[in-house]
PDB file of C-alpha atoms in Angstrom:
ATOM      1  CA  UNK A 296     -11.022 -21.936  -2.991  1.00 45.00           C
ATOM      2  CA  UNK A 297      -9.475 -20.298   0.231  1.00 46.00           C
ATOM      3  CA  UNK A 298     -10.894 -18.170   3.042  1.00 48.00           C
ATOM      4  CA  UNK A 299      -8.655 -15.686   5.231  1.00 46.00           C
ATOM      5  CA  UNK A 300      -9.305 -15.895   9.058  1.00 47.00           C
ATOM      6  CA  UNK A 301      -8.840 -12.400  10.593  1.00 45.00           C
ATOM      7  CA  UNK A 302      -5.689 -12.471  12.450  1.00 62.00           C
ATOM      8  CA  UNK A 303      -3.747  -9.641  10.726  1.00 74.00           C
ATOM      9  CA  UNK A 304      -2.319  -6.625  13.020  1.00 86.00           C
ATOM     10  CA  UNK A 305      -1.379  -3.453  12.678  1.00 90.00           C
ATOM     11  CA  UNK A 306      -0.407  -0.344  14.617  1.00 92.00           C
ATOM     12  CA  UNK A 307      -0.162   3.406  13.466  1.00 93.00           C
ATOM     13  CA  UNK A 308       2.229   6.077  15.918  1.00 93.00           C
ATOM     14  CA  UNK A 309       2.518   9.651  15.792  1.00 92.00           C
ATOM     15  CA  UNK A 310       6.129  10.659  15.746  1.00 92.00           C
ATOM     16  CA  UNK A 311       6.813  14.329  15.815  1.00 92.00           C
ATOM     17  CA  UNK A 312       8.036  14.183  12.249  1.00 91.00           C
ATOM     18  CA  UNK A 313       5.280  12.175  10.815  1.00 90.00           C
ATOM     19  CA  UNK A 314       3.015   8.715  11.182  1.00 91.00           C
ATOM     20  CA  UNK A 315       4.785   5.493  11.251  1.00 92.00           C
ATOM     21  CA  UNK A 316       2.045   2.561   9.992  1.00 93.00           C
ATOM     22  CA  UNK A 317       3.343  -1.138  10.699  1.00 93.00           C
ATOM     23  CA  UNK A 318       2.161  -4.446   9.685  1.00 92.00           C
ATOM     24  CA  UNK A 319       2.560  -7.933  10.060  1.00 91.00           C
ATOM     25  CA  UNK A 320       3.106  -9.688   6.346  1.00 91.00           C
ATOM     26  CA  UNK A 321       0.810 -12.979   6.686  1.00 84.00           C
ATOM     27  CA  UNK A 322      -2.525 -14.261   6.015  1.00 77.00           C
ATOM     28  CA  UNK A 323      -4.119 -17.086   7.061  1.00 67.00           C
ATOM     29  CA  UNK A 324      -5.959 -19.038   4.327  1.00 71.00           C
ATOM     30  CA  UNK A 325      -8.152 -22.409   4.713  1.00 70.00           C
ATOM     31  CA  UNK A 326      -8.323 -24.860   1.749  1.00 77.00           C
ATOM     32  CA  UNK A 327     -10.073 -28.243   1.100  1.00 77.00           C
ATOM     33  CA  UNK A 328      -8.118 -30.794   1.431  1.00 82.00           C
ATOM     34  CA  UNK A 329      -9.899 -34.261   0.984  1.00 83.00           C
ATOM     35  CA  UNK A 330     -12.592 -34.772   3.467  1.00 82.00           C
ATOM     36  CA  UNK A 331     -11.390 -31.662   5.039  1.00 80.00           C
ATOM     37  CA  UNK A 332      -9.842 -28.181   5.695  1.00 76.00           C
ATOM     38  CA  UNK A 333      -6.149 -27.399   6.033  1.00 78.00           C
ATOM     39  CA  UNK A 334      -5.209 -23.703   7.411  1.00 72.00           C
ATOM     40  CA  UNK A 335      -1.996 -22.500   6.139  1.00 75.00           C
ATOM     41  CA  UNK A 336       0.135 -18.866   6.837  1.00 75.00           C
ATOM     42  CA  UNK A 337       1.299 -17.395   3.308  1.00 81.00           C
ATOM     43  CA  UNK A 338       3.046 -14.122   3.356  1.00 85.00           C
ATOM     44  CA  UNK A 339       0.575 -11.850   2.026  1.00 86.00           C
ATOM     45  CA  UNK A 340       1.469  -7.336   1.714  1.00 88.00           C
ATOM     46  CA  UNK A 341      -0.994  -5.547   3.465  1.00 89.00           C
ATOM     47  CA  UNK A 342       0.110  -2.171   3.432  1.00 91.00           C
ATOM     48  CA  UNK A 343      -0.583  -0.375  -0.013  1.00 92.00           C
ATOM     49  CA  UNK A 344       0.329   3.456  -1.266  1.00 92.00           C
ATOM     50  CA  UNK A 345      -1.443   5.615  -2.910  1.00 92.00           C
ATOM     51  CA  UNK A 346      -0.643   6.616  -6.561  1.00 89.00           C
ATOM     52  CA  UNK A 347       1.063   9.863  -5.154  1.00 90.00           C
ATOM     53  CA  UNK A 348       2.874   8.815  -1.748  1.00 89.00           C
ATOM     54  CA  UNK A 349       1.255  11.007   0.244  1.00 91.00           C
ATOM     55  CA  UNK A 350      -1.646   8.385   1.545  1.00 94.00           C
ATOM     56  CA  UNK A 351      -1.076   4.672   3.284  1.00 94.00           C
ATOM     57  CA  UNK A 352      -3.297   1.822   3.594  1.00 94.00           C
ATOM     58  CA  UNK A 353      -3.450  -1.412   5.357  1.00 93.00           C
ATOM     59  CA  UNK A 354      -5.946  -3.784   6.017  1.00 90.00           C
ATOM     60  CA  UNK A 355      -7.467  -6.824   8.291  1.00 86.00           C
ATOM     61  CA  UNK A 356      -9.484  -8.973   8.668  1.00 81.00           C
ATOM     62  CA  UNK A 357     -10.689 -10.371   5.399  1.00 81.00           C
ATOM     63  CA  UNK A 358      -8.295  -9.535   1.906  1.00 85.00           C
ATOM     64  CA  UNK A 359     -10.075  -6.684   0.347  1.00 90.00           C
ATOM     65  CA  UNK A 360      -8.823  -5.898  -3.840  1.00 90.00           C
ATOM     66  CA  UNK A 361      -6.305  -3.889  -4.686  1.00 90.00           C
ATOM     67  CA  UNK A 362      -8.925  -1.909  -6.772  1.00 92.00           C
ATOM     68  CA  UNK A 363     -11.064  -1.452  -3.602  1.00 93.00           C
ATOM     69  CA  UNK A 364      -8.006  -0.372  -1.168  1.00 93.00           C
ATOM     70  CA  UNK A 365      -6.867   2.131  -4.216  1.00 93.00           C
ATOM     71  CA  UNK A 366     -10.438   3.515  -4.162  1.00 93.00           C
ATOM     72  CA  UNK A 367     -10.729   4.339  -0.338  1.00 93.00           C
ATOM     73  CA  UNK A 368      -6.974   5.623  -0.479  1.00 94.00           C
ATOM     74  CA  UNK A 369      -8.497   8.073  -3.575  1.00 92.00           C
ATOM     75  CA  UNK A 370     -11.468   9.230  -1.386  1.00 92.00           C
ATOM     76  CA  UNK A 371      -9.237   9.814   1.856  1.00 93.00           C
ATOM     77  CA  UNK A 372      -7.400  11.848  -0.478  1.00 90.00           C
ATOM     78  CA  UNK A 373     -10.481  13.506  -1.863  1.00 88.00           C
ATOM     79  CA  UNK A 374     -12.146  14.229   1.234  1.00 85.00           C
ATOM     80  CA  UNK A 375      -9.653  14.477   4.077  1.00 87.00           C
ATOM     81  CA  UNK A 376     -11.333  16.243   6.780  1.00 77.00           C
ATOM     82  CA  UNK A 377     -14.857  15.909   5.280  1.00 75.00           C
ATOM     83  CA  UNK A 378     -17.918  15.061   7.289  1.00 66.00           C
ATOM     84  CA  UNK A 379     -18.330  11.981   8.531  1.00 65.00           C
ATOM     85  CA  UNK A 380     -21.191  11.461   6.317  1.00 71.00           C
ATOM     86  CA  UNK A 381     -19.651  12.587   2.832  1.00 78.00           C
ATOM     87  CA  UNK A 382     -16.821  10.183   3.769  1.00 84.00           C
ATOM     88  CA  UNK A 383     -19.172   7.012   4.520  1.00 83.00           C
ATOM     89  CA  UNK A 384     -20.988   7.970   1.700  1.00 85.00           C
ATOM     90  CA  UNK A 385     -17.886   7.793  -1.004  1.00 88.00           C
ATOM     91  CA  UNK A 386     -16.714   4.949   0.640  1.00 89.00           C
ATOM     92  CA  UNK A 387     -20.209   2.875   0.816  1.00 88.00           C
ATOM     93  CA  UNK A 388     -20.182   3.428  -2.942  1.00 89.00           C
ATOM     94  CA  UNK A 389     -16.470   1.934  -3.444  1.00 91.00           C
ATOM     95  CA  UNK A 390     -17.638  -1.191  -1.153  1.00 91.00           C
ATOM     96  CA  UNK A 391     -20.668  -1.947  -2.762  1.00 90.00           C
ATOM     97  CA  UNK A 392     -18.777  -1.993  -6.097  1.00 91.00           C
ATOM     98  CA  UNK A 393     -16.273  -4.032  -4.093  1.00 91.00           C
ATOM     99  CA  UNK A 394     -19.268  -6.572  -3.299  1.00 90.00           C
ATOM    100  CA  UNK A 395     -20.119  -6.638  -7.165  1.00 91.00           C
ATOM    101  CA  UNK A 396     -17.021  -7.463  -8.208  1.00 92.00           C
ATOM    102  CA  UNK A 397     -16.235  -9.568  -5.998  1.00 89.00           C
ATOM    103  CA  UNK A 398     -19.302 -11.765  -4.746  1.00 84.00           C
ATOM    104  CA  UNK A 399     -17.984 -14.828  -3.463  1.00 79.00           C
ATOM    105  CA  UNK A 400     -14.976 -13.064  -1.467  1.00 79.00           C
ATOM    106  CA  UNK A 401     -15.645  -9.303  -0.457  1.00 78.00           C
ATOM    107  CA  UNK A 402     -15.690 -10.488   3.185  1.00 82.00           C
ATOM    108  CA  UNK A 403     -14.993  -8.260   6.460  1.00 87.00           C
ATOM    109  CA  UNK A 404     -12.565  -5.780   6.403  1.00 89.00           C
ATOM    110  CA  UNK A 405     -10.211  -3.073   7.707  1.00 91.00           C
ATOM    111  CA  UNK A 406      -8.500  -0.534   6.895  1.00 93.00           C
ATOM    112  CA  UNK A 407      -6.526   1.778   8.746  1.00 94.00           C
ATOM    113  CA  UNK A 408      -5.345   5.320   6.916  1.00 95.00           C
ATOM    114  CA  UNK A 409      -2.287   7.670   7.235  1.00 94.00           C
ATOM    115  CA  UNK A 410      -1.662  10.960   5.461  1.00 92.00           C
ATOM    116  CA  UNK A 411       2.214  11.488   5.199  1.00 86.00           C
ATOM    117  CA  UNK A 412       0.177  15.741   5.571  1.00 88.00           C
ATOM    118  CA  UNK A 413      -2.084  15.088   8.867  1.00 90.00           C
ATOM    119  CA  UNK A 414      -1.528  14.316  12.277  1.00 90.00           C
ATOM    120  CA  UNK A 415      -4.223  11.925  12.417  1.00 91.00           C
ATOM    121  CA  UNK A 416      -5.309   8.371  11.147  1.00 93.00           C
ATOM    122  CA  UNK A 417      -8.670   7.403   9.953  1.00 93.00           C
ATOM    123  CA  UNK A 418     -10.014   3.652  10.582  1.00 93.00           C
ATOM    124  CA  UNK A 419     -12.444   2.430   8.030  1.00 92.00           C
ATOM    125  CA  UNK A 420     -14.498  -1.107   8.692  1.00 91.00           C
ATOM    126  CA  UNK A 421     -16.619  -2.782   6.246  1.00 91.00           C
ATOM    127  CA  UNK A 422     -19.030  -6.036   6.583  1.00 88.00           C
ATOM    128  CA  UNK A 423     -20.388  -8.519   4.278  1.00 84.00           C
ATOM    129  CA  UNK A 424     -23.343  -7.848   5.879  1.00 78.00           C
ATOM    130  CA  UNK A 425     -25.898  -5.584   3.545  1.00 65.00           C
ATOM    131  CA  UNK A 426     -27.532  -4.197   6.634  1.00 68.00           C
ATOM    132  CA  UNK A 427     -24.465  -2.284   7.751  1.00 70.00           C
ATOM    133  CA  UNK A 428     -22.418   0.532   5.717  1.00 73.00           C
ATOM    134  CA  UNK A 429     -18.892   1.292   6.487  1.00 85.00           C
ATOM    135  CA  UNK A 430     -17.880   2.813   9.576  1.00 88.00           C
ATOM    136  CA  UNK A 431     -15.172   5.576   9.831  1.00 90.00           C
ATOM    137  CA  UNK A 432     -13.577   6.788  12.936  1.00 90.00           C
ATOM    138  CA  UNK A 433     -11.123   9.626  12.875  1.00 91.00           C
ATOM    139  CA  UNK A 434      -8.040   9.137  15.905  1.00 91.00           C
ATOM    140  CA  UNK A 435      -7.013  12.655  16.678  1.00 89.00           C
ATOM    141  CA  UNK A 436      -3.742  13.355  17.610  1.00 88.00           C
ATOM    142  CA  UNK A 437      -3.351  12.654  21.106  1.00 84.00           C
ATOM    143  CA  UNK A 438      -5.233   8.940  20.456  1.00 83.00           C
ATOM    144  CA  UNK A 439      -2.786   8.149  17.587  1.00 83.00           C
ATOM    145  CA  UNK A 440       0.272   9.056  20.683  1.00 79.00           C
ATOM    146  CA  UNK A 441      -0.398   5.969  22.084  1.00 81.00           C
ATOM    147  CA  UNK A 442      -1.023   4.073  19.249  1.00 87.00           C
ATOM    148  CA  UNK A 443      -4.035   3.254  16.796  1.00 88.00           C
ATOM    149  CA  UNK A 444      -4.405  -0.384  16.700  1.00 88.00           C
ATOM    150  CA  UNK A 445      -6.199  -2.296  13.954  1.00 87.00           C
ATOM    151  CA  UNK A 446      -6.263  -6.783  13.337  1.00 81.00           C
ATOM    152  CA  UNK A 447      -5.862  -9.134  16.055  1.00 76.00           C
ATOM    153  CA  UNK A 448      -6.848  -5.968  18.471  1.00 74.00           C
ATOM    154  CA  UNK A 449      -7.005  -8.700  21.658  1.00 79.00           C
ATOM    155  CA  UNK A 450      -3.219  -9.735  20.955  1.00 83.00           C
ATOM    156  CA  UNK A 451      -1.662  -8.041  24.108  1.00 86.00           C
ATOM    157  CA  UNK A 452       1.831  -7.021  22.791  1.00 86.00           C
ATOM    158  CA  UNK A 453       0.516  -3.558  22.504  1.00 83.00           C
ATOM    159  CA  UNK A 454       1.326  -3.508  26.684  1.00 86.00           C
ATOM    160  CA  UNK A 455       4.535  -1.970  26.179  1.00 85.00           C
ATOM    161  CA  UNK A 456       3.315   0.785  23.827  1.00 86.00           C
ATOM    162  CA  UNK A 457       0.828   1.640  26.063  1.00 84.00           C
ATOM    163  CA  UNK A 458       2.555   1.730  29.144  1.00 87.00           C
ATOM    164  CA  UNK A 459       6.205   2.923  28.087  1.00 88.00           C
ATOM    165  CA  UNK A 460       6.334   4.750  24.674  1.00 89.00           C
ATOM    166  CA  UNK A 461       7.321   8.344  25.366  1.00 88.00           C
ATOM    167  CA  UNK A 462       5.371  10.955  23.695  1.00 83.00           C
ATOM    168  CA  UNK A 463       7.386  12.998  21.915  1.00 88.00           C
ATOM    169  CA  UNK A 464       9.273  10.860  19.391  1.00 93.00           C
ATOM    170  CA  UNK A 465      10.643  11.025  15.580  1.00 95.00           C
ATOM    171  CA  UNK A 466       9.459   8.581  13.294  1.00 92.00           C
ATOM    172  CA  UNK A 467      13.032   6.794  13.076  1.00 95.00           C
ATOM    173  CA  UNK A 468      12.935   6.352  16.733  1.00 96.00           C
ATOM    174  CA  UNK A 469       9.404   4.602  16.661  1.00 95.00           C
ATOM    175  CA  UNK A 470      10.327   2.154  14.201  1.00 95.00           C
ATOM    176  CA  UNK A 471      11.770  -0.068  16.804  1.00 95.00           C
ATOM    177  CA  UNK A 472       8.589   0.208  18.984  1.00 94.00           C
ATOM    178  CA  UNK A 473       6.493  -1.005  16.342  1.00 93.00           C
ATOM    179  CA  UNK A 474       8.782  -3.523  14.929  1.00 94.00           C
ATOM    180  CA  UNK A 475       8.908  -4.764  18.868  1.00 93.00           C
ATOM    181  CA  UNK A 476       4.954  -4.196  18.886  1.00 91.00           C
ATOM    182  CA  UNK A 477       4.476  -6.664  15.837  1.00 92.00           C
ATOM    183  CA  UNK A 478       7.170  -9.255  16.441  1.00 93.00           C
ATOM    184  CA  UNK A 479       5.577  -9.493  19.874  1.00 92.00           C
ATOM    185  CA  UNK A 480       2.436 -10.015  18.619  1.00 90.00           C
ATOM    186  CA  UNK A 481       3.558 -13.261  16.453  1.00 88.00           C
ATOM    187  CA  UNK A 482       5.462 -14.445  19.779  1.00 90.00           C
ATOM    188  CA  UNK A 483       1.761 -14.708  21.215  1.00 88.00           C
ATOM    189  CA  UNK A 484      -0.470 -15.613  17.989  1.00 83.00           C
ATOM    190  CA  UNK A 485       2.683 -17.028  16.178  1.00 80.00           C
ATOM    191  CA  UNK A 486       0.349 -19.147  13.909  1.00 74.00           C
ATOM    192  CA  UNK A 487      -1.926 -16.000  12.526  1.00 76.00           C
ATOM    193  CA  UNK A 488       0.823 -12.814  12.879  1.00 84.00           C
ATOM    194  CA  UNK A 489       4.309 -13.195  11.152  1.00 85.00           C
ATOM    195  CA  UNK A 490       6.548 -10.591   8.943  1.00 87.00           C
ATOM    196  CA  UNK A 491       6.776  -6.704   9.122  1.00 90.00           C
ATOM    197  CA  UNK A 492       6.161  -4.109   7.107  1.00 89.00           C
TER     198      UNK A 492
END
């Protein structure tokens, strides 16, 4: 048995071209070992396509299933743009499937959404806990300018984003700010963030 510890990051960045979505390529897992526990990093993908291309997941926290990230990329795609309610709706239904399926590990989660179409990103959060349904937050465009984090959101590498990223950049150009955004963040937490993606 193993159990992730949330220390994943992320960032999404609006370039004027597109959305650039990085990740860190870790996980942190805890096993039994004899009369105790032994945490280990193993590289671990966290940032998953949808069947056409035009949608991009990744997630925190806790390792959701590839079934379950496919499912929330299908009704992003399905309801772009919808209420707030038809959204948490579709995607209640996907996690309490997830919970079925997956009793003993459907833990927290994360997941943070780009459409290769939109100027926007979508954050999705799901608990464990039954009293709580998902929670979806749309980032407009001029939130996504400065960066839409998601993971180890205390980490403070996103200082240099924040305070120096110029706002009207193409995707190409951004890639170093994330990549410098993530590497960063492993400088600080190097024991829970490693990789990019």
């Amino acid at each position: 048995n193993s159990e992730e510890v949330p220390l994943p990051i992320q960032i999404a960045l609006l370039g004027t071209d597109g959305v650039l979505l990085a990740s860190d390529t870790s996980k942190l897992s805890t096993y039994h070992f004899k009369d105790g526990y032994v945490k280990t990093p193993e590289p671990q993908d966290k940032v998953i396509l949808s069947t056409d291309g035009t949608l991009v997941a990744a997630w925190s926290d806790n390792m959701p299933s590839e079934k379950f990230v496919g499912a929330v990329l299908d009704v992003f795609g399905n309801h772009w743009r919808a209420k707030d309610s038809s959204l948490n709706q579709a995607c209640f239904q996907g996690w309490e499937q997830e919970k079925k399926d997956r009793p003993d590990d459907a833990r927290d989660c994360a997941l943070i959404v780009a459409n290769a179409r939109e100027r926007e990103i979508y954050r999705a959060e799901f608990w464990r806990d039954d009293n709580r349904g998902p929670r979806i937050t749309r980032y407009g465009e001029s939130l996504v300018r400065s960066g839409i984090r998601n993971g180890d959101e205390g980490n403070p590498a996103c200082f240099f984003i924040h305070r120096y990223l110029p706002k009207e950049l193409p995707v190409d150009t951004l890639v170093p700010w994330a990549a410098h955004y993530i590497l960063m963040a492993g400088e600080i937490n190097p024991y829970g963030v490693n990789g990019l993606a």
